[in-house]
Every structure is written in C-alpha cells, then in structure tokens.
Amino acid sequence: RALENDIRVVNTEQSLVFKLPPAPPSGREILRVKDLSIGYKSTLASGIQLLIEKNARIAIIGSNGIGKSTFLKTIAGQIEARAGSFEFGYNVKPAYFAQNQEDTLRFEETILANVLEVRSDLGEKDARRILGSFLFSGDDVFKPIKVLSGGEKARVALCRSLLQQANFLVLDEPTNHLDMTSVEILIEGMKSYDGTLLFVSHDRNFIDSLATHIFVMLPDGRSALFHGQLDDYQSMAAKLNFPNVLAPSKEMSKGSMAKDKEKEREKERQEKDKLALVVNEEEVKSLKRERTRLQKLIEKLEKEQGPFKSGIHKLEDRLAKVSPSAYSEAQKIHDEVK
C-alpha cells in the first residue's frame, strides 16, 4: 500500500481553451441559395434551396460523393455554379476552410508567423496557447511550414481560418487530422462563437455538439433543411417519409455503420492503451527502484543483527549455568539480555 501511494500518475490531457474572435455584426439573413446546381463536368446536385439566418449552425450530411464539399466550394467561390444563384446578406464576411488549404500558407515562414499574419493583435503568448490546442507545443511553433506533414499543414490552415475576423464560417471536415482531445477543445471554442456556421463533418459528436440544423443532400439531387440535431432529423424524416441517409438500408446500418462504430471504439481503446502503457511503465520503474532500496535495507539490517544475536546466545549460555538459588546473578544476566 505504501508503494502504491508513492506512484504518481501524470495527467497528459491538455487543459487548453480555444476562443474564436468576436464575429462582426451582420444582417439577419446570411445566405440565400436559389435553384443552385453544382458539379464539375457533370451535375452532382441541382435545385438546391437554402436560407441561412444569423447564428444558425448547419451541418451538411449525405453519402460520400453526393456533392457536400462541392457545395461548400461553390458557396466559397472556389468553383462556379452550373445553374441557379446564391447571395450573401448584409455585411456577411465568410471564411472558408477546405480539406486542402496548403496554397494559403507561407511555406518559408514559421507556424507562429503564419498565425500571427492572420491575427497580429493576439500576441505571441496567446498565439502559442491557441496553437497548443492544434497539437503544436513548445518549439514546434518555430518550425517552417515547408517541413510539416500534410496533416500538420492542414491543422495550421484550420487555425488560420478560424482566427479570421469572419461572421460566417464555412468548414469542410474541420476535425480531420485532430486527435480526440483537440476535437473537444475545438467544440468548446465553437460553442462560444457568436457567428454563423455551415460545415461538413463525419464526426457525429462534433455535429451533435454544435448543429442547430441538419441540411440533407440525397443521391437523387434533392435536399432539405431540418431543425435540430441528427436524432431530430431522423425522427422528423420518419414522420415525413423522407429518406434517412444515416441508415439508408439494413445492410448499411449493420455493415458500414457498424464498421464505423468499431473503428471509433478501436481508436478509443488505442488511446486508453497508450495512456495505460505510460502509467504502467512508470509504475514498474518506481516499484523496481523501491524493491532495490528495500533489498539493500534488509541486507544492512541483517548484518547489524549478527553481533546482537551472538551476544544473546552467550548470555543465554551463562544463564543456563547459573545455580537456581543465585537469584541476583540470574536477574543481572536477564537484564543484559533485555
């Protein structure tokens, strides 16, 4: 018990807070989409109707390849609409984050310099604190962009996008390349954001933590906006006989969705195993050090016991030879033994 009490478990979870800058004021209407058709060489979806009002947080869902990212790119002006139109409201200042944002970074500059370029008013201390929530800590912030991996560049780009003075954030898979802790930090930061949000994500927890509306895109080109979160959409879709893209078939619900859940569970197990491994290694080292110390102490005490044991044996021999009537001498020897 004494050894167990001496074991110190180090909590490695980041206790960071990420706050987005205040959103500039805007009109009530943020974006109006009319009969929009999107695509590249061919049309992916058509007839899209959508009205986004101030402070709404809309998650776009639909099967892969349906055109979710293409819709965001069209809204952000990255590609042209094939038909229809969209219009931003009064004083709307959008900021767009795509899955591939490398072209927006200054490769010769450091991570810290790239962030301060967007928000010079932050100061180095606040900028480094925010970068910490995107997994850049210590001297990492002084690395030039050109030496980073693709995932690291994406995290820097996401940080830059979120720190812009925008009141309408358009985000395509913002949680990619983030670990579980950083996703939670991002969610908390987005909750306090007072602007409007339109995003695509496959992270159910991220969607349910932030979304006020669900915009559903179907394979046949149809789309619809539902108020609430994913469970609200599924409930309302069932009442309206509208397709449920989260469970389009029994095969999907038992197959792909089960695989996705298993992947999430496996990821959680791996995170727990990593933490347990660190704790166990420290525990084993601590216990080994304590065992060595106690072994040395036992050996020292055993050596010190030798002379005492020998003296006791000699006194016991003398006591055995004393006459039973010699009480005073026997008492003297007995006191020496004590």
XYZ file of C-alpha atoms in Angstrom:
338
model
C 0.000 0.000 0.000
C 2.880 2.349 0.812
C 4.421 1.723 -2.602
C 1.119 2.244 -4.392
C 0.610 5.582 -2.641
C 4.015 6.753 -3.888
C 3.138 6.165 -7.541
C 2.474 9.445 -9.308
C 0.247 9.269 -12.400
C 0.925 12.170 -14.779
C -2.180 13.541 -16.491
C -1.127 14.278 -20.079
C -4.527 15.573 -21.244
C -4.324 19.120 -22.486
C -6.203 21.706 -20.451
C -6.347 24.307 -23.179
C -9.073 26.738 -24.190
C -9.592 27.907 -27.758
C -11.635 31.066 -28.271
C -12.676 32.403 -31.651
C -12.627 36.168 -32.194
C -15.960 38.018 -31.904
C -17.990 37.958 -35.111
C -18.552 41.324 -36.814
C -22.238 42.376 -36.893
C -24.323 41.364 -39.898
C -27.886 41.329 -41.119
C -30.406 38.650 -40.141
C -30.086 36.862 -43.484
C -26.646 35.320 -44.005
C -27.022 33.322 -47.218
C -29.841 32.679 -49.693
C -29.443 29.846 -52.212
C -31.894 29.625 -55.147
C -32.223 26.657 -57.509
C -28.473 26.033 -57.336
C -26.877 23.321 -59.438
C -23.369 22.198 -58.537
C -20.730 19.994 -60.089
C -17.703 19.936 -62.352
C -18.061 18.273 -65.764
C -21.398 16.829 -64.720
C -24.046 17.945 -62.243
C -23.869 16.394 -58.769
C -26.942 18.093 -57.306
C -29.484 20.562 -58.611
C -32.373 22.704 -57.458
C -30.741 23.398 -54.072
C -32.794 25.795 -51.960
C -31.389 27.050 -48.671
C -31.860 30.083 -46.451
C -29.327 30.536 -43.639
C -30.153 33.018 -40.918
C -27.837 34.644 -38.403
C -26.366 32.392 -35.654
C -27.553 29.178 -37.299
C -25.150 26.225 -37.190
C -25.899 23.952 -40.104
C -24.322 20.530 -40.595
C -24.470 19.096 -44.119
C -24.888 15.326 -44.317
C -25.262 12.841 -47.147
C -23.492 9.864 -48.680
C -19.926 10.162 -49.963
C -19.623 11.712 -53.425
C -23.022 13.397 -53.140
C -21.553 16.893 -53.543
C -21.262 18.189 -49.975
C -17.736 19.558 -50.419
C -18.591 20.780 -53.909
C -21.493 22.754 -52.474
C -19.168 24.443 -49.960
C -16.613 25.194 -52.677
C -19.316 26.777 -54.781
C -20.522 28.925 -51.885
C -16.907 29.942 -51.166
C -16.369 30.954 -54.811
C -13.785 28.239 -55.485
C -15.779 26.844 -58.408
C -18.608 28.282 -60.485
C -22.234 27.269 -60.080
C -23.630 25.276 -63.023
C -27.032 26.951 -62.639
C -29.041 28.967 -60.151
C -27.607 31.531 -57.747
C -26.623 32.320 -54.173
C -26.298 35.635 -52.381
C -24.729 36.700 -49.089
C -26.620 39.003 -46.761
C -25.682 42.442 -45.444
C -22.122 42.744 -44.082
C -21.522 38.982 -44.215
C -17.811 38.160 -44.025
C -17.210 34.481 -44.796
C -14.110 32.412 -44.042
C -13.696 29.106 -45.863
C -11.677 26.092 -44.760
C -11.190 23.364 -47.352
C -9.663 19.950 -46.731
C -6.672 21.046 -48.804
C -5.543 24.531 -47.776
C -1.797 24.324 -48.418
C -1.884 27.104 -51.010
C -2.955 29.608 -48.341
C 0.183 29.068 -46.221
C 3.545 30.834 -46.414
C 5.940 27.907 -46.648
C 9.141 29.757 -45.743
C 7.619 31.258 -42.582
C 7.167 29.523 -39.212
C 3.901 28.146 -37.866
C 3.733 31.005 -35.382
C 4.356 33.633 -38.077
C 1.583 32.179 -40.250
C -0.906 32.505 -37.395
C 0.215 35.991 -36.373
C -0.169 37.070 -40.003
C -3.917 36.493 -39.644
C -4.260 37.893 -36.114
C -1.324 40.145 -35.223
C -3.332 41.519 -32.294
C -3.086 38.199 -30.482
C 0.495 38.490 -29.329
C 2.922 35.578 -29.221
C 1.694 34.190 -25.887
C -1.960 33.858 -26.943
C -0.992 32.599 -30.399
C 1.161 29.850 -28.887
C -1.623 28.896 -26.479
C -4.085 28.557 -29.365
C -1.575 26.580 -31.435
C -1.230 24.222 -28.497
C -4.859 23.199 -28.940
C -3.964 22.264 -32.518
C -1.128 19.984 -31.283
C 1.735 22.461 -31.761
C 3.533 22.958 -28.467
C 6.922 24.205 -27.296
C 9.469 24.836 -30.028
C 7.187 23.222 -32.642
C 5.698 26.664 -33.331
C 9.046 27.795 -34.771
C 9.123 25.114 -37.474
C 8.782 26.425 -41.044
C 5.673 25.283 -42.897
C 7.761 23.567 -45.594
C 8.970 20.846 -43.185
C 5.492 19.915 -41.930
C 3.476 16.869 -42.934
C 0.215 17.185 -44.828
C -1.820 16.767 -41.649
C 0.206 19.390 -39.791
C -0.242 21.881 -42.622
C -3.992 21.248 -42.528
C -4.073 21.994 -38.794
C -2.212 25.295 -39.293
C -4.628 26.226 -42.089
C -7.635 25.405 -39.895
C -6.237 27.568 -37.107
C -5.748 30.461 -39.563
C -9.261 30.089 -40.958
C -10.894 30.111 -37.538
C -8.948 33.146 -36.351
C -10.077 35.391 -39.193
C -12.448 38.253 -38.399
C -15.385 36.433 -40.016
C -19.038 36.142 -39.085
C -19.777 33.173 -41.377
C -17.531 30.110 -41.143
C -17.713 27.567 -43.972
C -15.792 24.458 -42.897
C -15.125 21.234 -44.782
C -14.201 18.375 -42.391
C -12.569 20.594 -39.746
C -11.867 17.674 -37.379
C -9.624 15.799 -39.827
C -6.040 15.440 -38.534
C -7.097 16.298 -34.960
C -6.916 13.896 -32.022
C -9.866 13.360 -29.682
C -8.714 15.937 -27.132
C -8.210 18.621 -29.780
C -11.659 17.917 -31.231
C -13.189 18.508 -27.791
C -11.204 21.751 -27.429
C -12.400 22.861 -30.883
C -16.019 22.051 -29.977
C -15.828 24.164 -26.824
C -14.330 27.045 -28.800
C -17.012 26.811 -31.482
C -19.795 26.767 -28.865
C -18.786 30.236 -27.723
C -18.566 31.563 -31.308
C -21.282 34.175 -31.922
C -21.263 33.929 -35.713
C -22.935 31.590 -38.214
C -21.603 28.170 -39.161
C -22.016 25.914 -42.220
C -19.973 22.726 -42.126
C -19.452 19.196 -43.390
C -18.312 16.560 -40.906
C -18.439 12.798 -40.432
C -17.876 13.184 -36.690
C -21.274 12.593 -35.078
C -20.201 14.001 -31.736
C -18.969 17.174 -33.434
C -22.282 17.550 -35.280
C -24.499 16.911 -32.256
C -22.421 19.230 -30.087
C -22.796 22.202 -32.443
C -25.592 21.834 -35.001
C -28.865 23.718 -34.727
C -29.965 22.467 -38.184
C -29.239 19.476 -40.435
C -29.100 20.033 -44.203
C -29.587 16.710 -46.000
C -28.419 16.053 -49.558
C -29.842 12.990 -51.348
C -28.466 10.914 -54.272
C -31.421 11.921 -56.467
C -30.408 15.595 -56.184
C -32.977 16.585 -53.591
C -32.064 18.444 -50.414
C -33.899 19.601 -47.309
C -33.219 21.513 -44.090
C -34.282 20.092 -40.708
C -34.291 21.932 -37.402
C -32.391 20.294 -34.554
C -29.687 17.643 -34.394
C -29.219 14.237 -36.007
C -31.795 12.433 -33.854
C -34.316 15.202 -34.525
C -33.724 14.834 -38.262
C -34.226 11.064 -38.136
C -37.424 11.418 -36.133
C -38.834 14.093 -38.427
C -37.736 12.214 -41.564
C -39.671 9.158 -40.409
C -42.825 11.243 -39.881
C -42.494 12.940 -43.283
C -41.480 9.741 -45.091
C -38.228 11.459 -46.056
C -35.151 9.247 -46.698
C -32.854 8.705 -43.711
C -29.303 8.993 -45.068
C -27.871 7.831 -41.751
C -29.491 4.426 -42.184
C -30.458 4.067 -45.868
C -30.647 0.296 -45.670
C -30.363 -2.625 -43.300
C -27.084 -3.508 -44.968
C -25.726 -0.037 -44.260
C -26.893 0.011 -40.666
C -25.437 -3.426 -39.975
C -22.409 -3.050 -42.226
C -20.782 0.304 -42.782
C -22.206 1.973 -39.683
C -21.160 -0.978 -37.541
C -17.662 -0.754 -39.008
C -17.531 2.971 -38.296
C -18.566 2.410 -34.693
C -15.996 -0.363 -34.339
C -13.299 1.953 -35.695
C -14.298 4.581 -33.135
C -14.181 2.005 -30.328
C -10.808 0.740 -31.533
C -9.445 4.299 -31.601
C -10.654 4.856 -28.034
C -9.072 1.556 -26.949
C -5.769 2.550 -28.531
C -5.810 5.923 -26.744
C -6.521 4.203 -23.418
C -3.826 1.581 -24.073
C -1.267 4.309 -24.797
C -2.073 6.083 -21.534
C -2.105 2.786 -19.607
C 1.262 1.849 -21.113
C 2.816 5.112 -19.975
C 1.370 4.717 -16.490
C 2.413 1.044 -16.257
C 5.969 1.778 -17.373
C 6.321 4.491 -14.728
C 4.744 2.205 -12.129
C 7.108 -0.665 -12.957
C 10.148 1.610 -12.796
C 9.028 3.053 -9.455
C 8.365 -0.387 -7.989
C 11.748 -1.698 -9.163
C 13.541 1.250 -7.577
C 11.681 0.723 -4.297
C 12.378 -3.032 -4.327
C 16.098 -2.393 -4.787
C 16.084 0.100 -1.914
C 14.284 -2.333 0.412
C 16.607 -5.221 -0.515
C 19.641 -3.122 0.389
C 17.997 -2.072 3.661
C 17.252 -5.721 4.561
C 20.854 -6.746 3.847
C 22.137 -3.889 6.052
C 19.826 -4.815 8.929
C 20.762 -8.498 8.689
C 24.439 -7.605 9.007
C 23.720 -5.411 12.024
C 21.745 -8.245 13.647
C 24.769 -10.571 13.674
C 26.605 -9.164 16.749
C 23.360 -8.851 18.700
C 22.383 -12.481 18.050
C 25.851 -13.681 19.083
C 25.702 -11.695 22.321
C 22.261 -13.029 23.158
C 23.444 -16.635 22.682
C 26.403 -16.080 25.043
C 24.187 -14.580 27.744
C 21.704 -17.441 27.415
C 24.600 -19.939 27.888
C 25.703 -18.115 31.068
C 22.136 -18.039 32.334
C 21.838 -21.795 31.878
C 24.913 -22.393 34.070
C 23.741 -20.196 36.981
C 22.525 -22.052 40.100
C 18.763 -21.846 40.612
C 19.359 -20.337 44.071
C 21.511 -17.456 42.704
C 18.605 -15.159 42.006
C 20.545 -11.903 41.910
C 23.075 -13.157 39.355
C 20.328 -14.631 37.178
C 18.434 -11.321 37.255
C 21.589 -9.437 36.219
C 22.112 -11.711 33.182
C 18.433 -11.444 32.286
C 18.690 -7.632 32.297
C 21.682 -7.817 29.958
C 19.676 -9.941 27.526
C 16.926 -7.334 27.511
